[in-house]
mmCIF file of C-alpha atoms in Angstrom:
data_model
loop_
_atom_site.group_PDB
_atom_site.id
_atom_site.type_symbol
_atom_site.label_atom_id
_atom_site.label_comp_id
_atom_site.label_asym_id
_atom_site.label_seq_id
_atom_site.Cartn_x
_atom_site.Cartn_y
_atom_site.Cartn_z
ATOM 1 C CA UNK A 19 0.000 0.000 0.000
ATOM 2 C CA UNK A 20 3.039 2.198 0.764
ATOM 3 C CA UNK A 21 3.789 1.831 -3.092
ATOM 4 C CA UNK A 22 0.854 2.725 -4.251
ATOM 5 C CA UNK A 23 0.652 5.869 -2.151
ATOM 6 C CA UNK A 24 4.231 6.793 -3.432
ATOM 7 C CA UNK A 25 3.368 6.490 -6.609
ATOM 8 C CA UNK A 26 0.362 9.109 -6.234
ATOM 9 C CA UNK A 27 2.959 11.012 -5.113
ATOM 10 C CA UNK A 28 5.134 11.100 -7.521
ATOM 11 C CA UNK A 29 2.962 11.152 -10.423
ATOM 12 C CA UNK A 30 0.891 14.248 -8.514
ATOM 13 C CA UNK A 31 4.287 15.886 -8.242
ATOM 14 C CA UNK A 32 5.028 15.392 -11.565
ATOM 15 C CA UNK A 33 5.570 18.496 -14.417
ATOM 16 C CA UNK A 34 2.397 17.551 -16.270
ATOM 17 C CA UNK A 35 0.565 17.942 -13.044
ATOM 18 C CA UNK A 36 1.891 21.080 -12.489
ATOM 19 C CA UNK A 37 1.451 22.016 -16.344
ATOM 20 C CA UNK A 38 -2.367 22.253 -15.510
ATOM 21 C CA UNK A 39 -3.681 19.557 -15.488
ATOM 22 C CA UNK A 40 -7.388 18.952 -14.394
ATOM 23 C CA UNK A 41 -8.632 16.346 -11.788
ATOM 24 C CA UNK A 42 -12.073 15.954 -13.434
ATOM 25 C CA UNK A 43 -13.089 12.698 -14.730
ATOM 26 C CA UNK A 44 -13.787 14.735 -18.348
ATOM 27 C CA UNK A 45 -9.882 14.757 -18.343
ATOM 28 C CA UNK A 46 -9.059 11.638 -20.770
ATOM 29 C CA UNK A 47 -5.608 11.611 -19.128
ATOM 30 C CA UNK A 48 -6.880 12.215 -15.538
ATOM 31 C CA UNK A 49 -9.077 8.905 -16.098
ATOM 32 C CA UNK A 50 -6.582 7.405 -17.895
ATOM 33 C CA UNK A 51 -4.187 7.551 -14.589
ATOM 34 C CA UNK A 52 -6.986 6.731 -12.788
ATOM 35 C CA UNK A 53 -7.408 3.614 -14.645
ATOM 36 C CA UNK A 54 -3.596 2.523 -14.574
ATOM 37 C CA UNK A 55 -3.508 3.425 -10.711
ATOM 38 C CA UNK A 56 -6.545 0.966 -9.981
ATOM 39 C CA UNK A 57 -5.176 -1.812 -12.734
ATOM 40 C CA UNK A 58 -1.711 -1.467 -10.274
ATOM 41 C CA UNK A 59 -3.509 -1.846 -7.182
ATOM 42 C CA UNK A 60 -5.310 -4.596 -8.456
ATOM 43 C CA UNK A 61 -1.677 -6.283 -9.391
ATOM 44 C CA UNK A 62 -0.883 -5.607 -6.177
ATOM 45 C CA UNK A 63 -3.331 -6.125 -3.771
ATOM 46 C CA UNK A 64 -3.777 -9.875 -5.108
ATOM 47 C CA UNK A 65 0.061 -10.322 -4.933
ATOM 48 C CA UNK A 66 0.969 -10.362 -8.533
ATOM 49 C CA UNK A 67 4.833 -9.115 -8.643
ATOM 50 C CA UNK A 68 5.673 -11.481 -5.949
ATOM 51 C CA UNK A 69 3.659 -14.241 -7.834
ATOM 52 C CA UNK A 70 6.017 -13.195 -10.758
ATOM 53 C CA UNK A 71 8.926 -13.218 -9.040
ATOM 54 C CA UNK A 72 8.244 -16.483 -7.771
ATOM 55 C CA UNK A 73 7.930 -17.950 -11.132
ATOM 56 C CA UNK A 74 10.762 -16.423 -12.172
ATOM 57 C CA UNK A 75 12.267 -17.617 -9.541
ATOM 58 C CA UNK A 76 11.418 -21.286 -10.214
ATOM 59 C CA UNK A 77 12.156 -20.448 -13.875
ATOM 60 C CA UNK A 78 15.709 -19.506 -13.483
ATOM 61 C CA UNK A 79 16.335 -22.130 -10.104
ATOM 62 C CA UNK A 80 15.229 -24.566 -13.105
ATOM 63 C CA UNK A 81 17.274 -23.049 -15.775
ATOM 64 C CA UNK A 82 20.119 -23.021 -13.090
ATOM 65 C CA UNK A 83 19.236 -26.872 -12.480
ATOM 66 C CA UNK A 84 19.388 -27.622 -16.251
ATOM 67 C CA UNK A 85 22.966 -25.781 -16.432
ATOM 68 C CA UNK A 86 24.389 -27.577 -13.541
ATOM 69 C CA UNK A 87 22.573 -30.865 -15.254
ATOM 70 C CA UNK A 88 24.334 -29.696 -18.358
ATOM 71 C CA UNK A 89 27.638 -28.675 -16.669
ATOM 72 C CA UNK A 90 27.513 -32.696 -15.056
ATOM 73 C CA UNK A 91 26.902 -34.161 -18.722
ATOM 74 C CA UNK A 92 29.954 -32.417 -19.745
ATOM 75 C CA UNK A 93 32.056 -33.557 -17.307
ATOM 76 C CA UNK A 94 30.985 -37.406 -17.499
ATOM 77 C CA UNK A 95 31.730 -36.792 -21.204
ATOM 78 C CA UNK A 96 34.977 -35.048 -20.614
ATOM 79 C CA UNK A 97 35.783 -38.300 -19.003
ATOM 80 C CA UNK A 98 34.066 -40.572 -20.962
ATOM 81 C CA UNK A 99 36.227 -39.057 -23.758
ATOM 82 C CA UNK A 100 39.634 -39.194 -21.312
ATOM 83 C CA UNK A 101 38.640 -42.906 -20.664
ATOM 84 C CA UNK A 102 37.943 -43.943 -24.462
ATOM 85 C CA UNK A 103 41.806 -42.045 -25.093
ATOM 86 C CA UNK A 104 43.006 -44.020 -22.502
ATOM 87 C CA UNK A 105 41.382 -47.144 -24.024
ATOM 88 C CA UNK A 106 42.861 -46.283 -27.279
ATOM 89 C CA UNK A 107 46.431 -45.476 -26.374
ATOM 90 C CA UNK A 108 46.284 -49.013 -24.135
ATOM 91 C CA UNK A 109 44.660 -50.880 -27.627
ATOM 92 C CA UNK A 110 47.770 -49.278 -29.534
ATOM 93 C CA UNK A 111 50.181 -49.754 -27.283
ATOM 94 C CA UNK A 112 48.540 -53.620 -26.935
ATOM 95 C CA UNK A 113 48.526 -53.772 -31.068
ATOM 96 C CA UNK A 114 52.238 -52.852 -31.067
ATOM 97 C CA UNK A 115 53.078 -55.479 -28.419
ATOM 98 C CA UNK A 116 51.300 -57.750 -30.086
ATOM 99 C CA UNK A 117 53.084 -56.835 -33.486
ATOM 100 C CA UNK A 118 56.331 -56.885 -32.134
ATOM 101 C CA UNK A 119 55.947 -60.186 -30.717
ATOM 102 C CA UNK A 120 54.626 -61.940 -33.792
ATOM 103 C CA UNK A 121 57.482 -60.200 -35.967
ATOM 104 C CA UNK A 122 59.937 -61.729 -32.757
ATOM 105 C CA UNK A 123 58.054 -65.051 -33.326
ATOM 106 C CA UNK A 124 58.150 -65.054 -36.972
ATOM 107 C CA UNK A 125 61.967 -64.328 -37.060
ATOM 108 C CA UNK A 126 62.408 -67.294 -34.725
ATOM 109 C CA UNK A 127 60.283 -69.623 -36.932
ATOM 110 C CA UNK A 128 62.419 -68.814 -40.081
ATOM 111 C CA UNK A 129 65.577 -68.899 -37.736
ATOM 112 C CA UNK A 130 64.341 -72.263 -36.647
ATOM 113 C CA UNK A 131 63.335 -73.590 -40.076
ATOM 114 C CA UNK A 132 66.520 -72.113 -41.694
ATOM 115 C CA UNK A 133 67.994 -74.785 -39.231
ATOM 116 C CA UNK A 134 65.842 -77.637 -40.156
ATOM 117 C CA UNK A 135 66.838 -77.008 -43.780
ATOM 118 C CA UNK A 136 70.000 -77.196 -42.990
ATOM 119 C CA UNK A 137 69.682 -80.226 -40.841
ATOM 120 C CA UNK A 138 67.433 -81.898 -43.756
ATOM 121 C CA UNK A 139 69.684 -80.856 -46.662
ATOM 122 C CA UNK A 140 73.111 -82.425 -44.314
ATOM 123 C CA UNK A 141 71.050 -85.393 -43.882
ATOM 124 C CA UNK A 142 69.923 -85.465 -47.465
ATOM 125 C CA UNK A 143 73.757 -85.044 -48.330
ATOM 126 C CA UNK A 144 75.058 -88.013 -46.168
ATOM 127 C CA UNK A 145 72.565 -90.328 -47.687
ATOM 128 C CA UNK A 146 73.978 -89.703 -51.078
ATOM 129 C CA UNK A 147 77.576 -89.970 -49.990
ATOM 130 C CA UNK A 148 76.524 -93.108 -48.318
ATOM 131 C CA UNK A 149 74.551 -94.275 -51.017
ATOM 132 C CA UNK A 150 77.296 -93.179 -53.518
ATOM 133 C CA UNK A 151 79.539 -94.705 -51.400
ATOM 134 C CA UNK A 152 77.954 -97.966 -51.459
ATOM 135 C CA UNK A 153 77.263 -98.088 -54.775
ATOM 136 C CA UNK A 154 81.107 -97.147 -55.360
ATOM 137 C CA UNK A 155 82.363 -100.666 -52.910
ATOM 138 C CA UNK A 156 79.301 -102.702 -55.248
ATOM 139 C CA UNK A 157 80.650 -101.280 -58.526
ATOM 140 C CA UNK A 158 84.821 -102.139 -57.005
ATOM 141 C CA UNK A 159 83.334 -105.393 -55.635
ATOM 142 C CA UNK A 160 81.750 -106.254 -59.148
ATOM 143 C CA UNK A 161 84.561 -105.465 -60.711
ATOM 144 C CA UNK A 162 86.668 -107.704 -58.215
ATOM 145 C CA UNK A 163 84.444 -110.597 -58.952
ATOM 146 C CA UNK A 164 84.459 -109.988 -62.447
ATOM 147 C CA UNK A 165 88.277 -110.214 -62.803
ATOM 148 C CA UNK A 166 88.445 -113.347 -60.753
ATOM 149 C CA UNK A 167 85.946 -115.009 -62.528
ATOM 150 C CA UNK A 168 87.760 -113.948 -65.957
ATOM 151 C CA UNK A 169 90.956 -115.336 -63.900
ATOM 152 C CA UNK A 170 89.818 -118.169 -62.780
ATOM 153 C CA UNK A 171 87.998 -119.114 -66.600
ATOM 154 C CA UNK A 172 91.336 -118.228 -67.792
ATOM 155 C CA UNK A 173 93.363 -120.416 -65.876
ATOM 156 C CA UNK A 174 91.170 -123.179 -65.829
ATOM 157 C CA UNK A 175 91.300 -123.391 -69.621
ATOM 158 C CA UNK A 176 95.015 -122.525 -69.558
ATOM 159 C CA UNK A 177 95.186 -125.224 -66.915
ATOM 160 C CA UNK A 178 92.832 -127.806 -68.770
ATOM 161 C CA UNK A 179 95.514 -127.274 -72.082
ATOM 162 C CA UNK A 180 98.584 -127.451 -70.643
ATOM 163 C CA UNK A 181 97.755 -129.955 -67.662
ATOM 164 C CA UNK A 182 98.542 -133.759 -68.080
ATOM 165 C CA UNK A 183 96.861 -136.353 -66.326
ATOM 166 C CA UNK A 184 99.585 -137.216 -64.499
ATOM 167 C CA UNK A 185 99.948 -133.461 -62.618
ATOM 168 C CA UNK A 186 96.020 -133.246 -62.205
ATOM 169 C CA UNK A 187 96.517 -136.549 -59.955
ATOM 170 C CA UNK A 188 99.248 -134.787 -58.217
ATOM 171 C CA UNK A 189 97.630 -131.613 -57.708
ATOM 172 C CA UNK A 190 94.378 -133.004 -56.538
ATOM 173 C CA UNK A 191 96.465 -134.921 -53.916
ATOM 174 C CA UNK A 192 98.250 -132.053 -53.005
ATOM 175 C CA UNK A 193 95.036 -130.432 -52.517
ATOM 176 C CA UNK A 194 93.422 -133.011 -50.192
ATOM 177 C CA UNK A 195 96.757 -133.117 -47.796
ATOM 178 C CA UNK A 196 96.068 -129.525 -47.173
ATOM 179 C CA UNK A 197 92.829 -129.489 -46.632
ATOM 180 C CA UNK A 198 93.058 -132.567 -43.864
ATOM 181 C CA UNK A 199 96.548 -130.386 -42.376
ATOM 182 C CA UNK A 200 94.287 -127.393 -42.174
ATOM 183 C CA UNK A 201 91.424 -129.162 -40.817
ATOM 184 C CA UNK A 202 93.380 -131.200 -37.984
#
């Protein structure tokens, strides 16, 4: 009510007022002020500023809610976004582990089977110098028997031509006393 009453005031003390003005309801601006003193009252006798700036209130406590709401989202996603680099460095550093032991392993494997090879291929080589060897002592021992049993057709028909009856006897004799000295 104090408000109203200082406005009255003021507007009563105002230069118009003092210009000449008129308080007779003829006056269109007289009635005019009447009219916007009563439509005030009437805001505030049934407590409409305060019922204003209560919803304004809740307005901007809600706006303030939906910032701090906002301000919270940002930070999870701050972090969410920290974690996920995190993540990603650990994948990458995981991927290059992972790289460098598979390029470790696969040196190893042809280190290894660079060995085998060479294991296999010494291997392979001593069979063929033992099969070339063997076939060498067949070949010399093939030979051998060849010769002796050209040498032994030789003499036996050198034997047979220039033998008499008389030395076979004596050979074969000959013959028999070794083998019974030899046996005994």
């Amino acid at each position: 009510m104090i408000r109203l009453l200082s406005l009255i005031l003021v507007v009563a003390a105002s230069p118009a007022m003092a210009a000449g003005w008129s308080l007779s309801l003829r006056n269109t601006d007289f009635v005019v002020l009447l009219a916007f003193l009563l439509f005030v009252g009437v805001l505030l006798y049934f407590k409409v500023p305060s019922l204003l700036g209560g919803l304004l209130d809740k307005r901007a406590a809600t706006i303030r809610a939906e910032l701090d709401e906002a301000r919270k989202l940002r930070e999870e996603a701050q972090e969410l976004r920290a974690s996920f680099e995190r993540k990603k460095a650990e994948v990458k550093e995981q991927a290059d582990r992972i790289v460098a032991k598979a390029k470790a392993d696969a040196e190893q494997a042809a280190a290894q089977a660079r060995i085998d090879l060479e294991a296999s291929i010494a291997r392979r080589l001593r069979g063929a110098e033992e099969q070339i060897a063997s076939a060498e002592a067949a070949a010399v021992k093939e030979v051998r028997d060849t010769a002796i049993a050209v040498a032994i057709s030789a003499s036996r028909d050198l034997i047979a031509k220039n033998l008499s009856a008389e030395d076979a006897n004596k050979l074969i004799e000959d013959s028999i006393a070794t083998v019974d000295a030899r046996l005994h």
